[in-house]
Amino acid sequence: MLRTDLHCHLLWGIDDGSRSPAESVAMARGLVATGVRRVFATPHQYRFGNVLSPATVASRVALLRRTLAAASVSLEVTAGAECLYGSRLLEALDKGEELVTFPFLGETCLLVELPLRHPAVGVACFGALLMRRGIRPILAHPERTARARHDLDRIRRWRDAGWWLQLNLRSLVGDHGPLADYVATHLLADGAYAGAGSDLHGPRELARLRTAHARFRRLALSETTP
C-alpha cells in the first residue's frame, strides 16, 4: 500500500499544494525516498474556486512528468483530483460535466472529500449514483471528516455500501488530531482502507510523512505477528 500514494497535491500553482516546480521536485524526491513508486496528483476540484477539467489536469501532469524526468526523479505520476462533496459536485454530475476520474485497482475511480467541519448527508446515495455510472467512489481521509470520526460504524456503513476508503498517512502520527489518529488506527486494523496517501501539500511535510510511513509499517507488522 505504501508504494502507491493515492492522494497528493504535487502539481504546482494549481491549488493550495506545491507552489513551484522546485517544490514539486523536492516533494517527488521525498516520496521516492520513502519507497513510493506511483503517485496520484490530486488537486482540489470544486474548491478554492477551482473548476478543473480532465484536460487541464492532464496537461499539468504532462508538464510535471517532463520536469521530473529532467531532474532525474523516477516517479510515475497519474492524473486525478480531489472533489469536494457538495452542491457544486452534485450540479456537475447532474449536468454531465466531465469529472477527473482515474484508474485504480482495475476500476474507474473518483476521489471525494467530505466537509471537514460540517456533517454530510446523502453520502451512501451519492456513492450509489456514481457506481450506477461506472465510477467507484473513494472517500478521501474519512478519519478526518466531521462527526464521522466519532462514529466508526457510519464510516463502515459507507464502505459496505461500496465506497472505498483512503487513509491519510499523517493521521497516524497525530497531524490531524487524536481523534483522527484513533479512527485511522481502528480502520487500518479492520483492513478497511483500499489505499493510502500522503495528502502532501509541500516539502515541509516530508519529515512527518517519513514518521507516518514508519508507524504504518509497525502497525501492519503488529497485525501479522501472532
XYZ file of N, CA and C in Angstrom:
678
model
N 0.816 -1.210 0.000
C 0.000 0.000 0.000
C 0.856 1.269 0.000
N 2.042 1.191 0.580
C 2.880 2.378 0.691
C 3.599 2.725 -0.611
N 3.634 1.807 -1.555
C 4.328 2.089 -2.820
C 3.510 2.998 -3.735
N 2.210 3.112 -3.469
C 1.325 3.981 -4.248
C 0.761 5.063 -3.340
N 0.963 6.303 -3.713
C 0.411 7.446 -2.975
C -0.836 7.908 -3.712
N -1.970 7.671 -3.090
C -3.263 7.862 -3.751
C -3.762 9.306 -3.705
N -3.110 10.158 -2.939
C -3.662 11.500 -2.712
C -2.521 12.463 -2.398
N -2.175 13.301 -3.374
C -1.025 14.189 -3.204
C -1.215 15.454 -4.034
N -0.914 16.597 -3.431
C -1.049 17.889 -4.109
C 0.305 18.280 -4.705
N 0.713 17.505 -5.693
C 2.052 17.596 -6.254
C 2.164 18.609 -7.391
N 1.040 18.963 -8.010
C 1.073 19.915 -9.125
C 1.233 21.332 -8.578
N 2.145 22.073 -9.152
C 2.403 23.407 -8.597
C 1.447 24.456 -9.177
N 1.147 25.448 -8.318
C 0.396 26.614 -8.754
C -1.027 26.364 -9.170
N -1.629 25.295 -8.692
C -2.984 24.956 -9.134
C -3.983 24.951 -7.981
N -3.488 24.789 -6.743
C -4.354 24.859 -5.561
C -3.482 25.267 -4.376
N -3.782 24.740 -3.193
C -3.006 25.107 -2.001
C -1.823 24.168 -1.774
N -1.442 23.415 -2.805
C -0.328 22.483 -2.689
C 0.988 23.115 -3.094
N 1.768 22.394 -3.879
C 3.083 22.875 -4.303
C 2.981 24.266 -4.924
N 3.991 25.097 -4.624
C 3.965 26.483 -5.102
C 4.896 26.729 -6.280
N 5.730 25.752 -6.626
C 6.697 25.978 -7.693
C 7.217 24.642 -8.215
N 7.825 24.634 -9.416
C 8.452 23.409 -9.905
C 9.498 22.864 -8.940
N 10.255 23.748 -8.310
C 11.286 23.295 -7.372
C 10.661 22.560 -6.190
N 9.535 23.069 -5.688
C 8.855 22.377 -4.586
C 8.333 21.023 -5.032
N 7.767 20.962 -6.234
C 7.248 19.682 -6.736
C 8.365 18.652 -6.872
N 9.519 19.077 -7.357
C 10.661 18.158 -7.485
C 11.107 17.695 -6.100
N 11.177 18.610 -5.133
C 11.574 18.236 -3.774
C 10.575 17.260 -3.159
N 9.290 17.497 -3.368
C 8.257 16.597 -2.857
C 8.390 15.220 -3.489
N 8.594 15.198 -4.807
C 8.722 13.920 -5.516
C 9.946 13.152 -5.028
N 11.070 13.850 -4.836
C 12.266 13.179 -4.314
C 11.986 12.591 -2.930
N 11.280 13.331 -2.104
C 10.956 12.845 -0.770
C 10.054 11.626 -0.800
N 9.089 11.619 -1.712
C 8.205 10.459 -1.846
C 8.994 9.224 -2.276
N 9.861 9.394 -3.269
C 10.679 8.269 -3.738
C 11.555 7.741 -2.601
N 12.080 8.638 -1.780
C 12.943 8.224 -0.664
C 12.201 7.393 0.366
N 10.871 7.565 0.470
C 10.082 6.756 1.410
C 9.647 5.420 0.803
N 9.946 5.215 -0.497
C 9.573 3.960 -1.147
C 8.404 4.065 -2.095
N 7.848 5.278 -2.281
C 6.726 5.463 -3.198
C 7.212 5.337 -4.634
N 6.466 4.614 -5.451
C 6.815 4.444 -6.859
C 5.776 5.072 -7.788
N 4.551 5.210 -7.301
C 3.493 5.816 -8.115
C 2.709 6.796 -7.251
N 2.432 7.970 -7.815
C 1.680 8.975 -7.075
C 0.532 9.473 -7.941
N -0.614 9.667 -7.314
C -1.761 10.280 -7.973
C -1.757 11.767 -7.624
N -1.596 12.601 -8.642
C -1.654 14.047 -8.438
C -3.122 14.446 -8.359
N -3.548 14.899 -7.183
C -4.979 15.125 -6.936
C -5.239 16.553 -6.455
N -5.177 17.528 -7.355
C -5.524 18.895 -6.959
C -7.003 19.010 -6.618
N -7.334 20.046 -5.871
C -8.731 20.262 -5.496
C -9.574 20.606 -6.726
N -10.726 19.961 -6.816
C -11.718 20.313 -7.823
C -12.983 20.767 -7.105
N -13.576 21.861 -7.584
C -14.768 22.447 -6.954
C -14.477 22.955 -5.548
N -13.258 23.461 -5.366
C -12.886 24.071 -4.091
C -11.822 25.134 -4.377
N -11.776 26.174 -3.547
C -10.839 27.288 -3.755
C -11.046 27.929 -5.131
N -12.275 27.866 -5.638
C -12.562 28.456 -6.944
C -12.101 27.617 -8.112
N -11.560 26.444 -7.847
C -11.073 25.581 -8.931
C -12.225 24.832 -9.593
N -12.301 24.919 -10.888
C -13.167 24.047 -11.681
C -12.258 23.451 -12.746
N -11.665 22.330 -12.430
C -10.630 21.753 -13.270
C -11.210 20.703 -14.213
N -10.849 20.793 -15.470
C -11.253 19.775 -16.433
C -10.195 18.689 -16.480
N -10.561 17.487 -16.924
C -9.557 16.440 -17.100
C -8.414 16.878 -18.011
N -8.729 17.672 -19.053
C -7.689 18.119 -19.975
C -6.691 19.037 -19.272
N -7.183 19.917 -18.403
C -6.296 20.822 -17.667
C -5.363 20.032 -16.762
N -5.924 19.086 -16.004
C -5.099 18.296 -15.092
C -4.097 17.462 -15.880
N -4.547 16.872 -16.978
C -3.650 16.034 -17.791
C -2.472 16.850 -18.335
N -2.729 18.078 -18.775
C -1.644 18.904 -19.314
C -0.657 19.281 -18.220
N -1.164 19.556 -16.999
C -0.271 19.893 -15.904
C 0.544 18.684 -15.451
N -0.065 17.512 -15.501
C 0.666 16.288 -15.155
C 1.755 16.023 -16.192
N 1.441 16.239 -17.462
C 2.444 16.038 -18.515
C 3.644 16.966 -18.293
N 3.380 18.211 -17.905
C 4.460 19.153 -17.621
C 5.274 18.693 -16.414
N 4.590 18.204 -15.385
C 5.293 17.700 -14.206
C 6.167 16.503 -14.563
N 5.662 15.610 -15.380
C 6.453 14.442 -15.779
C 7.749 14.876 -16.477
N 7.640 15.850 -17.364
C 8.840 16.339 -18.057
C 9.813 16.981 -17.068
N 9.269 17.701 -16.109
C 10.112 18.361 -15.110
C 10.836 17.331 -14.248
N 10.129 16.284 -13.840
C 10.756 15.243 -13.021
C 11.796 14.467 -13.827
N 11.508 14.210 -15.080
C 12.478 13.498 -15.918
C 13.760 14.318 -16.068
N 13.601 15.632 -16.238
C 14.772 16.497 -16.367
C 15.592 16.537 -15.086
N 14.910 16.329 -13.959
C 15.589 16.329 -12.661
C 16.033 14.933 -12.244
N 15.859 13.946 -13.124
C 16.242 12.544 -12.864
C 15.520 11.966 -11.655
N 14.240 12.302 -11.505
C 13.404 11.740 -10.444
C 12.507 10.678 -11.063
N 12.672 9.431 -10.644
C 11.911 8.321 -11.211
C 10.647 8.080 -10.378
N 9.563 8.702 -10.792
C 8.292 8.578 -10.086
C 7.172 8.604 -11.114
N 6.321 7.572 -11.102
C 5.174 7.530 -12.006
C 4.087 8.456 -11.471
N 3.596 9.353 -12.312
C 2.572 10.319 -11.897
C 1.305 10.085 -12.708
N 0.185 9.924 -12.016
C -1.118 9.709 -12.644
C -2.028 10.880 -12.313
N -2.789 11.342 -13.293
C -3.691 12.482 -13.097
C -4.950 12.075 -12.345
N -5.322 12.902 -11.399
C -6.561 12.706 -10.653
C -7.021 14.042 -10.102
N -7.928 14.012 -9.146
C -8.398 15.229 -8.485
C -9.059 14.843 -7.177
N -9.168 15.811 -6.298
C -9.893 15.648 -5.036
C -11.136 16.529 -5.126
N -12.306 15.882 -5.239
C -13.556 16.605 -5.453
C -14.273 16.829 -4.121
N -14.609 18.071 -3.841
C -15.324 18.392 -2.611
C -16.795 18.018 -2.760
N -17.296 17.210 -1.821
C -18.703 16.804 -1.829
C -19.566 18.009 -1.462
N -20.505 18.321 -2.318
C -21.375 19.458 -2.066
C -22.188 19.790 -3.300
N -22.845 20.942 -3.262
C -23.782 21.308 -4.324
C -23.100 21.433 -5.680
N -21.859 21.947 -5.698
C -21.186 22.142 -6.987
C -20.869 20.801 -7.649
N -20.435 19.808 -6.869
C -20.156 18.488 -7.415
C -21.446 17.825 -7.879
N -22.512 17.953 -7.103
C -23.794 17.366 -7.493
C -24.323 18.005 -8.775
N -24.133 19.324 -8.889
C -24.547 20.024 -10.112
C -23.750 19.524 -11.312
N -22.455 19.327 -11.117
C -21.612 18.838 -12.210
C -22.067 17.460 -12.680
N -22.398 16.612 -11.725
C -22.856 15.268 -12.068
C -24.183 15.332 -12.800
N -25.076 16.209 -12.345
C -26.399 16.345 -12.949
C -26.298 16.871 -14.385
N -25.354 17.784 -14.621
C -25.194 18.380 -15.944
C -24.338 17.528 -16.876
N -23.762 16.464 -16.336
C -22.925 15.611 -17.164
C -21.556 16.184 -17.429
N -21.079 17.084 -16.550
C -19.732 17.615 -16.714
C -18.713 16.486 -16.557
N -17.603 16.609 -17.268
C -16.583 15.572 -17.231
C -15.794 15.680 -15.929
N -15.826 14.634 -15.138
C -15.130 14.617 -13.860
C -13.714 14.066 -14.046
N -12.832 14.454 -13.128
C -11.446 13.991 -13.208
C -11.355 12.643 -12.502
N -11.668 11.595 -13.225
C -11.566 10.237 -12.697
C -10.183 9.676 -13.014
N -9.869 8.537 -12.412
C -8.564 7.913 -12.636
C -8.668 6.407 -12.417
N -7.762 5.636 -13.019
C -7.804 4.178 -12.858
C -7.075 3.745 -11.588
N -7.730 2.874 -10.815
C -7.100 2.348 -9.599
C -7.702 0.990 -9.291
N -6.859 -0.002 -9.092
C -7.272 -1.366 -8.770
C -8.305 -1.894 -9.776
N -8.085 -1.554 -11.040
C -8.928 -2.091 -12.094
C -10.257 -1.387 -12.287
N -10.491 -0.279 -11.609
C -11.756 0.437 -11.739
C -11.516 1.904 -12.060
N -12.556 2.547 -12.591
C -12.535 3.992 -12.797
C -13.011 4.647 -11.508
N -12.168 5.500 -10.925
C -12.419 5.998 -9.567
C -12.520 7.516 -9.524
N -13.204 7.993 -8.493
C -13.294 9.417 -8.208
C -12.998 9.610 -6.722
N -12.027 10.472 -6.429
C -11.663 10.764 -5.040
C -12.529 11.910 -4.539
N -13.277 11.654 -3.469
C -14.241 12.624 -2.944
C -13.889 12.976 -1.507
N -13.842 14.267 -1.235
C -13.576 14.762 0.114
C -14.875 15.275 0.727
N -15.203 14.788 1.920
C -16.356 15.316 2.642
C -15.946 16.577 3.408
N -16.909 17.446 3.734
C -16.579 18.628 4.534
C -15.921 18.210 5.851
N -14.898 18.938 6.250
C -14.161 18.580 7.457
C -14.820 19.117 8.713
N -15.689 20.117 8.584
C -16.267 20.749 9.776
C -17.776 20.605 9.871
N -18.431 20.245 8.764
C -19.885 20.147 8.769
C -20.302 18.743 8.341
N -21.259 18.152 9.053
C -21.697 16.797 8.686
C -22.255 16.747 7.265
N -22.016 15.646 6.585
C -22.520 15.447 5.228
C -23.685 14.476 5.253
N -24.682 14.735 4.420
C -25.831 13.837 4.313
C -25.895 13.298 2.890
N -26.507 12.125 2.754
C -26.706 11.542 1.442
C -25.471 10.909 0.837
N -24.472 10.601 1.674
C -23.202 10.076 1.162
C -23.401 8.712 0.492
N -24.133 7.815 1.143
C -24.353 6.481 0.578
C -25.108 6.570 -0.746
N -26.119 7.447 -0.807
C -26.901 7.607 -2.038
C -26.048 8.185 -3.171
N -25.198 9.138 -2.835
C -24.316 9.721 -3.845
C -23.354 8.667 -4.382
N -22.826 7.844 -3.491
C -21.949 6.769 -3.923
C -22.659 5.811 -4.855
N -23.914 5.481 -4.526
C -24.690 4.576 -5.378
C -24.914 5.186 -6.761
N -25.137 6.502 -6.804
C -25.328 7.193 -8.077
C -24.070 7.110 -8.934
N -22.908 7.326 -8.312
C -21.657 7.213 -9.057
C -21.450 5.797 -9.577
N -21.718 4.809 -8.725
C -21.485 3.428 -9.129
C -22.402 3.009 -10.267
N -23.619 3.544 -10.306
C -24.509 3.248 -11.433
C -23.953 3.808 -12.739
N -23.087 4.793 -12.629
C -22.455 5.390 -13.808
C -21.071 4.806 -14.071
N -20.757 3.735 -13.363
C -19.492 3.047 -13.604
C -18.294 3.674 -12.926
N -18.533 4.497 -11.904
C -17.450 5.172 -11.189
C -17.406 4.675 -9.752
N -16.244 4.229 -9.319
C -16.062 3.795 -7.933
C -15.688 5.001 -7.073
N -16.510 5.338 -6.072
C -16.167 6.476 -5.217
C -15.131 6.080 -4.168
N -14.114 6.913 -4.033
C -13.113 6.733 -2.986
C -13.243 7.899 -2.017
N -13.421 7.590 -0.752
C -13.584 8.624 0.261
C -12.216 9.036 0.791
N -11.852 10.283 0.532
C -10.574 10.799 0.999
C -10.597 10.961 2.518
N -9.538 10.515 3.151
C -9.318 10.644 4.603
C -10.604 10.651 5.440
N -11.351 9.547 5.462
C -12.605 9.506 6.231
C -12.386 9.752 7.720
N -11.175 9.435 8.201
C -10.894 9.632 9.636
C -10.897 11.105 10.023
N -10.871 12.003 9.036
C -10.831 13.439 9.320
C -12.193 14.105 9.199
N -13.199 13.401 8.678
C -14.465 14.041 8.368
C -15.251 14.396 9.620
N -16.050 15.441 9.505
C -16.848 15.907 10.635
C -17.828 14.829 11.082
N -17.961 14.658 12.359
C -18.886 13.728 13.024
C -18.558 12.277 12.749
N -18.251 11.944 11.484
C -17.979 10.550 11.160
C -16.784 10.025 11.937
N -15.846 10.885 12.273
C -14.682 10.417 13.016
C -15.066 10.014 14.432
N -16.254 10.442 14.886
C -16.761 9.989 16.179
C -17.625 8.740 16.018
N -17.841 8.334 14.796
C -18.790 7.253 14.523
C -18.188 6.279 13.517
N -17.397 5.343 14.034
C -16.767 4.354 13.160
C -17.797 3.555 12.378
N -18.942 3.290 12.997
C -19.951 2.483 12.317
C -20.477 3.179 11.065
N -20.579 4.504 11.102
C -21.041 5.234 9.922
C -20.047 5.052 8.772
N -18.778 5.181 9.062
C -17.765 5.007 8.022
C -17.802 3.583 7.482
N -17.982 2.620 8.368
C -18.053 1.231 7.919
C -19.272 0.993 7.043
N -20.386 1.666 7.342
C -21.584 1.530 6.502
C -21.325 2.098 5.107
N -20.615 3.204 5.031
C -20.262 3.748 3.719
C -19.402 2.757 2.952
N -18.450 2.167 3.632
C -17.602 1.164 2.986
C -18.444 -0.013 2.507
N -19.350 -0.488 3.345
C -20.193 -1.623 2.971
C -21.127 -1.277 1.816
N -21.424 0.022 1.657
C -22.288 0.470 0.561
C -21.519 0.622 -0.752
N -20.201 0.393 -0.712
C -19.424 0.410 -1.946
C -18.350 1.464 -2.030
N -18.302 2.370 -1.059
C -17.223 3.345 -1.048
C -15.907 2.668 -0.687
N -14.840 3.033 -1.399
C -13.510 2.663 -0.956
C -12.975 3.786 -0.066
N -12.094 3.444 0.839
C -11.578 4.416 1.800
C -10.086 4.654 1.558
N -9.680 5.916 1.665
C -8.274 6.292 1.501
C -7.746 6.863 2.816
N -6.690 6.268 3.316
C -6.060 6.707 4.555
C -5.121 7.881 4.301
N -5.234 8.925 5.130
C -4.192 9.946 5.190
C -3.119 9.453 6.148
N -1.943 9.160 5.629
C -0.906 8.544 6.456
C -0.560 9.390 7.675
N -0.548 10.703 7.520
C -0.157 11.541 8.649
C -1.220 11.599 9.745
N -2.394 11.025 9.479
C -3.368 10.856 10.563
C -2.826 9.909 11.632
N -1.926 9.011 11.223
C -1.385 8.008 12.146
C -0.350 8.581 13.117
N 0.069 9.815 12.882
C 1.067 10.420 13.777
C 0.524 11.693 14.416
N -0.805 11.808 14.434
C -1.432 12.897 15.168
C -1.488 14.223 14.456
N -1.113 14.301 13.184
C -1.097 15.587 12.494
C -2.489 16.159 12.279
N -3.508 15.320 12.348
C -4.882 15.787 12.187
C -5.684 15.621 13.482
N -4.974 15.479 14.581
C -5.618 15.397 15.878
C -5.751 13.974 16.395
N -5.957 13.834 17.707
C -6.016 12.498 18.312
C -7.203 11.667 17.857
N -8.338 12.293 17.555
C -9.494 11.518 17.113
C -9.256 10.903 15.735
N -8.640 11.674 14.842
C -8.314 11.132 13.526
C -7.339 9.967 13.656
N -6.388 10.103 14.553
C -5.431 9.011 14.814
C -6.175 7.774 15.308
N -7.094 7.959 16.237
C -7.862 6.850 16.808
C -8.670 6.126 15.720
N -9.404 6.893 14.912
C -10.247 6.289 13.882
C -9.392 5.602 12.818
N -8.313 6.269 12.395
C -7.448 5.684 11.373
C -6.852 4.366 11.839
N -6.424 4.319 13.092
C -5.823 3.101 13.629
C -6.821 1.955 13.632
N -8.067 2.245 14.008
C -9.091 1.195 14.044
C -9.497 0.748 12.641
N -9.633 1.689 11.719
C -9.983 1.310 10.350
C -8.862 0.514 9.697
N -7.635 0.869 10.014
C -6.497 0.128 9.477
C -6.488 -1.301 10.012
N -6.778 -1.451 11.304
C -6.844 -2.787 11.903
C -7.965 -3.617 11.282
N -9.048 -2.943 10.844
C -10.165 -3.630 10.182
C -9.836 -4.043 8.751
N -8.739 -3.524 8.217
C -8.459 -3.744 6.796
C -9.405 -2.966 5.910
N -9.888 -1.814 6.417
C -10.937 -1.076 5.718
C -10.420 -0.194 4.592
N -9.147 0.140 4.613
C -8.617 1.077 3.627
C -8.219 0.368 2.330
N -8.635 0.956 1.207
C -8.233 0.427 -0.096
C -6.884 0.969 -0.527
N -6.498 2.110 0.022
C -5.233 2.724 -0.342
C -4.872 3.805 0.646
N -3.652 4.304 0.520
C -3.156 5.342 1.425
C -2.580 6.484 0.613
N -2.560 7.660 1.226
C -1.999 8.823 0.561
C -1.312 9.736 1.555
N -0.421 10.549 1.034
C 0.296 11.488 1.893
C -0.506 12.759 2.142
N -1.396 13.126 1.202
C -2.068 14.431 1.214
C -1.016 15.535 1.351
N 0.122 15.312 0.722
C 1.264 16.216 0.827
C 0.951 17.526 0.110
N 1.208 18.641 0.809
C 0.990 19.962 0.228
C 2.295 20.723 -0.003
N 3.393 20.228 0.553
C 4.664 20.912 0.370
C 5.806 20.122 0.971
N 7.050 20.471 0.626
C 8.213 19.744 1.142
C 8.331 19.779 2.653
N 7.772 20.800 3.279
C 7.874 20.933 4.731
C 7.221 19.773 5.465
N 6.339 19.034 4.797
C 5.609 17.945 5.442
C 6.296 16.590 5.278
N 7.414 16.554 4.577
C 8.058 15.277 4.272
C 8.576 14.558 5.510
N 9.112 15.302 6.473
C 9.650 14.660 7.678
C 8.551 13.919 8.424
N 7.387 14.548 8.551
C 6.271 13.895 9.231
C 5.765 12.701 8.428
N 5.832 12.805 7.111
C 5.404 11.683 6.275
C 6.308 10.474 6.487
N 7.611 10.696 6.614
C 8.524 9.578 6.872
C 8.176 8.905 8.205
N 7.843 9.702 9.210
C 7.431 9.158 10.508
C 6.140 8.343 10.358
N 5.215 8.857 9.543
C 3.931 8.165 9.331
C 4.142 6.837 8.616
N 5.026 6.802 7.622
C 5.335 5.544 6.933
C 5.873 4.520 7.930
N 6.752 4.974 8.823
C 7.327 4.056 9.807
C 6.245 3.509 10.740
N 5.320 4.358 11.162
C 4.266 3.872 12.061
C 3.330 2.922 11.331
N 3.017 3.226 10.076
C 2.181 2.316 9.289
C 2.816 0.927 9.253
N 4.114 0.871 9.010
C 4.795 -0.425 8.939
C 4.742 -1.148 10.276
N 4.901 -0.407 11.372
C 4.822 -1.048 12.703
C 3.431 -1.603 12.957
N 2.401 -0.840 12.595
C 1.026 -1.302 12.794
C 0.738 -2.521 11.920
N 1.196 -2.480 10.674
C 0.978 -3.623 9.779
C 1.685 -4.858 10.291
N 2.890 -4.689 10.852
C 3.641 -5.805 11.407
C 2.940 -6.384 12.625
N 2.387 -5.518 13.456
C 1.708 -5.993 14.670
C 0.453 -6.789 14.334
N -0.172 -6.446 13.177
C -1.378 -7.165 12.764
C -1.050 -8.566 12.257
N 0.180 -8.763 11.749
C 0.526 -10.060 11.165
C 1.344 -10.922 12.106
N 1.816 -10.334 13.204
C 2.623 -11.095 14.157
C 1.741 -11.802 15.153
N 1.857 -13.128 15.311
C 0.990 -13.852 16.243
C 1.299 -13.491 17.683
